[in-house]
Tab-separated table of C-alpha atoms in Angstrom:
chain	number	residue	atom	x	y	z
A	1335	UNK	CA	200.620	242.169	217.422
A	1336	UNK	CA	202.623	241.091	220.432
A	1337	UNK	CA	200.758	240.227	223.129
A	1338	UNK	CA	201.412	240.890	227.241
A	1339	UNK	CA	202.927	237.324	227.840
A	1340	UNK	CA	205.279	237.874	224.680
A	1341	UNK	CA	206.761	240.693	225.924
A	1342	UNK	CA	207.275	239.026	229.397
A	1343	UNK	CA	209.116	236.108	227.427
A	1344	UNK	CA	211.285	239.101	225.857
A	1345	UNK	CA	212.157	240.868	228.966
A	1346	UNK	CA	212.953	237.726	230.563
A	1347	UNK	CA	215.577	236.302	227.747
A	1348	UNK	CA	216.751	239.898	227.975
A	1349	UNK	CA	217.347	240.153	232.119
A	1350	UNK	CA	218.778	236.021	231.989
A	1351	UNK	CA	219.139	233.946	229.019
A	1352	UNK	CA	219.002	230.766	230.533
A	1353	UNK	CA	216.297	231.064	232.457
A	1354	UNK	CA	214.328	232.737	229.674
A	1355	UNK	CA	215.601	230.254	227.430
A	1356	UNK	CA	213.362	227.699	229.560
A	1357	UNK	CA	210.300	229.224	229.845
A	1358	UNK	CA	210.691	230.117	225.968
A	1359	UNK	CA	210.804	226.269	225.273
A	1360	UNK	CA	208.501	225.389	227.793
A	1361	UNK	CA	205.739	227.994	226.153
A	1362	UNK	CA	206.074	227.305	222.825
A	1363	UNK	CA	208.178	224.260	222.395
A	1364	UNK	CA	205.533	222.022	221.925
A	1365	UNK	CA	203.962	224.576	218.916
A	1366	UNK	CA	206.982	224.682	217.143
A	1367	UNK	CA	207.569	220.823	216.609
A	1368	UNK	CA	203.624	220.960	215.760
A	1369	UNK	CA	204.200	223.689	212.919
A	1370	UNK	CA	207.405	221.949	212.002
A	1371	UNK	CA	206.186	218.270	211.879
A	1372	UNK	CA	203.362	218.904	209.827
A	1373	UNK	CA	205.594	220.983	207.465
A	1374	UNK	CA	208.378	218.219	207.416
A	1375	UNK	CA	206.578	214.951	208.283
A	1376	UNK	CA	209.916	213.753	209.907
A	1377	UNK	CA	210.657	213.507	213.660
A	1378	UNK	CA	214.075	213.888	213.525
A	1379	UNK	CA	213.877	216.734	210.976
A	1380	UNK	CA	211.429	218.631	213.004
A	1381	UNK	CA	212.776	218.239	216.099
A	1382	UNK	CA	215.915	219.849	214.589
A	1383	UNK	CA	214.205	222.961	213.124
A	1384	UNK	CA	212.665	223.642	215.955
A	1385	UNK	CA	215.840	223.220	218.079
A	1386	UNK	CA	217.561	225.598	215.208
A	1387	UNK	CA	214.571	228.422	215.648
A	1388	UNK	CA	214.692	228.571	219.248
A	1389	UNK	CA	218.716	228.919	219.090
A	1390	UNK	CA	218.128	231.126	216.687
A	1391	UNK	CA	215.396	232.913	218.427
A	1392	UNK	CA	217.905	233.239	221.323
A	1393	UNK	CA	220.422	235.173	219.528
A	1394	UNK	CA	218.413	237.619	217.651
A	1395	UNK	CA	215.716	238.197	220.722
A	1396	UNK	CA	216.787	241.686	220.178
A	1397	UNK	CA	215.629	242.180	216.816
A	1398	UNK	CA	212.383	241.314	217.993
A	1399	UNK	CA	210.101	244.764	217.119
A	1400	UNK	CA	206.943	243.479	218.685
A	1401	UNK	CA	205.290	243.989	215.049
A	1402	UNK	CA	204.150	240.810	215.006
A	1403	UNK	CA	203.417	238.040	217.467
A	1404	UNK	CA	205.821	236.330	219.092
A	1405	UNK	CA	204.597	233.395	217.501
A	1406	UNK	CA	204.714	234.390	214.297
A	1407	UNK	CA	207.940	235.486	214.438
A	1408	UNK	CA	209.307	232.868	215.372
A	1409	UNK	CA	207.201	230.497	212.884
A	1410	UNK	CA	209.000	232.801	210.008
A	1411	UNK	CA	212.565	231.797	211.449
A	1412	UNK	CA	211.355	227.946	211.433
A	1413	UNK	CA	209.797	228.363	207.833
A	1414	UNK	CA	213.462	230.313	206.583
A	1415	UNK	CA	215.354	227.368	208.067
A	1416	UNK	CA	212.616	224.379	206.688
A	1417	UNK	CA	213.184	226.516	203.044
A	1418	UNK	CA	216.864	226.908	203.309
A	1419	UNK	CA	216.975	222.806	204.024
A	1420	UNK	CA	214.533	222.051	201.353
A	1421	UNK	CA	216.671	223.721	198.654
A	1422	UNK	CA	219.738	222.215	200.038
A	1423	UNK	CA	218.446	219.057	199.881
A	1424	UNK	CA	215.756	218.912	197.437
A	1425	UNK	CA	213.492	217.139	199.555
A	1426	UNK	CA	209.354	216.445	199.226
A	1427	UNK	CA	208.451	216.700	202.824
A	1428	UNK	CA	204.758	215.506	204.283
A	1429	UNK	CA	202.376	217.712	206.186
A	1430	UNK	CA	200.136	216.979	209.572
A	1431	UNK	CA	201.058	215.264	212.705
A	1432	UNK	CA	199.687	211.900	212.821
A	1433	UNK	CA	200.070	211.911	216.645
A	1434	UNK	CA	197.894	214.664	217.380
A	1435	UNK	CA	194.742	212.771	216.609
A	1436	UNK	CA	195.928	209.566	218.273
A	1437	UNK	CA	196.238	211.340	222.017
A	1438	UNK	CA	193.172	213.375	222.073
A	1439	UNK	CA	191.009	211.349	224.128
A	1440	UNK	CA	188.494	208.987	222.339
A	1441	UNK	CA	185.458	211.286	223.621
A	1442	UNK	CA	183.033	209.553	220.989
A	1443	UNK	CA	180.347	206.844	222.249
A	1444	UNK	CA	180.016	205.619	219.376
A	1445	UNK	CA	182.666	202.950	218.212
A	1446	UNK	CA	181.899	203.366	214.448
A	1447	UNK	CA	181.588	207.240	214.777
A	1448	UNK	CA	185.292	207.453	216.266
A	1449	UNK	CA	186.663	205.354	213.148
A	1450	UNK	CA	185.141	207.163	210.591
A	1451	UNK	CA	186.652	210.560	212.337
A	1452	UNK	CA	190.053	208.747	212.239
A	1453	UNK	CA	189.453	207.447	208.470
A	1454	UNK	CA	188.752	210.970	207.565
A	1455	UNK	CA	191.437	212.579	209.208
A	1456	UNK	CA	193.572	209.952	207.347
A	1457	UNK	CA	192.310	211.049	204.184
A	1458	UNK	CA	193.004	214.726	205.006
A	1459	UNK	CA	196.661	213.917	206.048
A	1460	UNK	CA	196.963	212.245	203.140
A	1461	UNK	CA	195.637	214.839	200.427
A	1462	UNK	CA	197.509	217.725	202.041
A	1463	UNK	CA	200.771	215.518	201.881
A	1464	UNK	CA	199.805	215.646	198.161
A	1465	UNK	CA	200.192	219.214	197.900
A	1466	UNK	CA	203.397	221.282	196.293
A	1467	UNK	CA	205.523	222.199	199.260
A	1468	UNK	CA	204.519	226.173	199.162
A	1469	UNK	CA	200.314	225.243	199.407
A	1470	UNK	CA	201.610	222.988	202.016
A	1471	UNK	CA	202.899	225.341	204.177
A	1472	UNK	CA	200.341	227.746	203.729
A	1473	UNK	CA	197.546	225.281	204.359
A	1474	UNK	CA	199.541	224.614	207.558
A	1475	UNK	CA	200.023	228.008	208.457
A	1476	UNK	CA	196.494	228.787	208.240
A	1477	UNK	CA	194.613	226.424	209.360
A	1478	UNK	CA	196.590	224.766	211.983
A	1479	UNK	CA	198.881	227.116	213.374
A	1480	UNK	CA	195.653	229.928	213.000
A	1481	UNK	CA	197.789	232.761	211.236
A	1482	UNK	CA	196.039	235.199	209.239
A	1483	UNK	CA	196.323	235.593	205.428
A	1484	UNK	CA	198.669	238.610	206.103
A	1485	UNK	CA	200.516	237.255	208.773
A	1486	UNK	CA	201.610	234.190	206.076
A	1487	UNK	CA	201.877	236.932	203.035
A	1488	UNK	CA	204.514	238.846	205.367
A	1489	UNK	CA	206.330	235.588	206.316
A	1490	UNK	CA	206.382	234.049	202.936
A	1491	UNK	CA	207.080	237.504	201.231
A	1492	UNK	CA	204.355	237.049	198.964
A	1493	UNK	CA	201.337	239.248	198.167
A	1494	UNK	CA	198.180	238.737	200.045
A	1495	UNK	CA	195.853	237.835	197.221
A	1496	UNK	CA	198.521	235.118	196.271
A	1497	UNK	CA	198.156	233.656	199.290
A	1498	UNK	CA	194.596	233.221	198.937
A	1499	UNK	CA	195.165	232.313	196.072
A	1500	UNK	CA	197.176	229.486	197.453
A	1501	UNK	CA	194.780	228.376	199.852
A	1502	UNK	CA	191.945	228.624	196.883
A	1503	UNK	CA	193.902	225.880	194.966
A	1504	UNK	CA	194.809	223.629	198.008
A	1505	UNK	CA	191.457	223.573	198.824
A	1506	UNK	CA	190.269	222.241	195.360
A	1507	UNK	CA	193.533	220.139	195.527
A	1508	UNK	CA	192.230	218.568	198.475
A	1509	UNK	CA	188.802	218.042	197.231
A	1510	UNK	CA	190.074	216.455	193.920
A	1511	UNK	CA	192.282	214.149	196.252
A	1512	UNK	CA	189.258	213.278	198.427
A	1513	UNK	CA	187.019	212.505	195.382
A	1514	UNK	CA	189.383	209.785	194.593
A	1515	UNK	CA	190.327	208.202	197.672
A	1516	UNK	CA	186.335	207.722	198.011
A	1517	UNK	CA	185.827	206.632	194.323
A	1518	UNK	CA	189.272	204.075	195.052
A	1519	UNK	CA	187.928	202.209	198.263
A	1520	UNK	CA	189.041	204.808	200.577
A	1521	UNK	CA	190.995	203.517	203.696
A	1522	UNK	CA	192.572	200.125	203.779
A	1523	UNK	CA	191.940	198.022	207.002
A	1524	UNK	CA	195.675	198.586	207.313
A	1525	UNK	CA	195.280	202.216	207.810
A	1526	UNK	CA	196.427	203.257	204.111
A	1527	UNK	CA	194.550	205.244	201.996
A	1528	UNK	CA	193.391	204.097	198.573
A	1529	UNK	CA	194.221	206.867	195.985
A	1530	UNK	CA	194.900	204.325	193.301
């Protein structure tokens, strides 16, 4: 549902545009390229959906019901425009923002502890990137952009148990993937993971 700071956002885009349209980027623009990166894998790409939603979002601000969350709302306009490219161009996009990892401070005493979180997180980007495009998104959707299996079932037009259905195989997807990078070698000193 949409909460008390969504509606401000609304009624503010409503009263002035431009004004809204800066607090709208400045609240969620950061989310967007997040959701959009790790459903892309390509800067330039990503920063061009989400540039595309939030123009979007602009001109149909008053088809917003409230139904949903702003957030979600807007994710489904991102994930219609990421689809509509994707057939257009037939394109095998990656998952997960590298960067996110690399600027959370290094909170971890231990030296060896802190490269076997970024070896794993490696290995994670790496198995999701191995998923079809539509357990992709729905792996992203869940569990890094925190939307509920009916949230994702509404935005992807798809019944709820097939979403968990979804998430069901990209989990055993990415444990199948794991298995093997470990059984390969795992991570190469040059930051590469060994799937061979």
């Amino acid at each position: 549902m949409c909460t008390k700071g969504d509606m401000q956002i609304w009624e503010e885009i409503q009263a002035d545009p431009e004004k809204g349209a800066e607090r709208l980027v400045a609240e969620y623009g950061e989310r967007l390229y997040a959701t959009a990166f790790r459903i892309c894998l390509n800067e330039t790409d990503a920063e061009d959906l989400v540039q595309r939603t939030f123009v979007q979002v602009l001109r149909r601000i008053g088809s917003f019901k409230g139904d949903s969350s702003f957030v979600t709302w807007m994710c489904a306009i991102l994930v219609n425009f990421y689809r509509m490219d994707k057939r257009g161009k037939a394109r095998n996009a990656l998952v997960l923002d590298e960067t996110e990892a690399d600027e959370r401070p290094d909170t971890d005493p231990d030296p060896a502890e802190s490269f076997a979180r970024r070896d794993e997180a490696a290995v994670l980007r790496a198995a999701v990137a191995h998923l079809p495009a539509v357990e992709r998104e729905t792996v992203v959707l869940h569990y890094f952009d925190g939307l509920s299996v009916p949230q994702i079932a509404r935005l992807q037009g798809a019944p709820e148990g097939t979403v968990y259905y979804r998430l069901h195989e990209a989990r055993a997807s990415i444990r199948k993937f794991v298995a093997k990078v470990l059984g390969a070698g795992g991570i190469q000193p040059d930051g590469k993971v060994n799937a061979a």
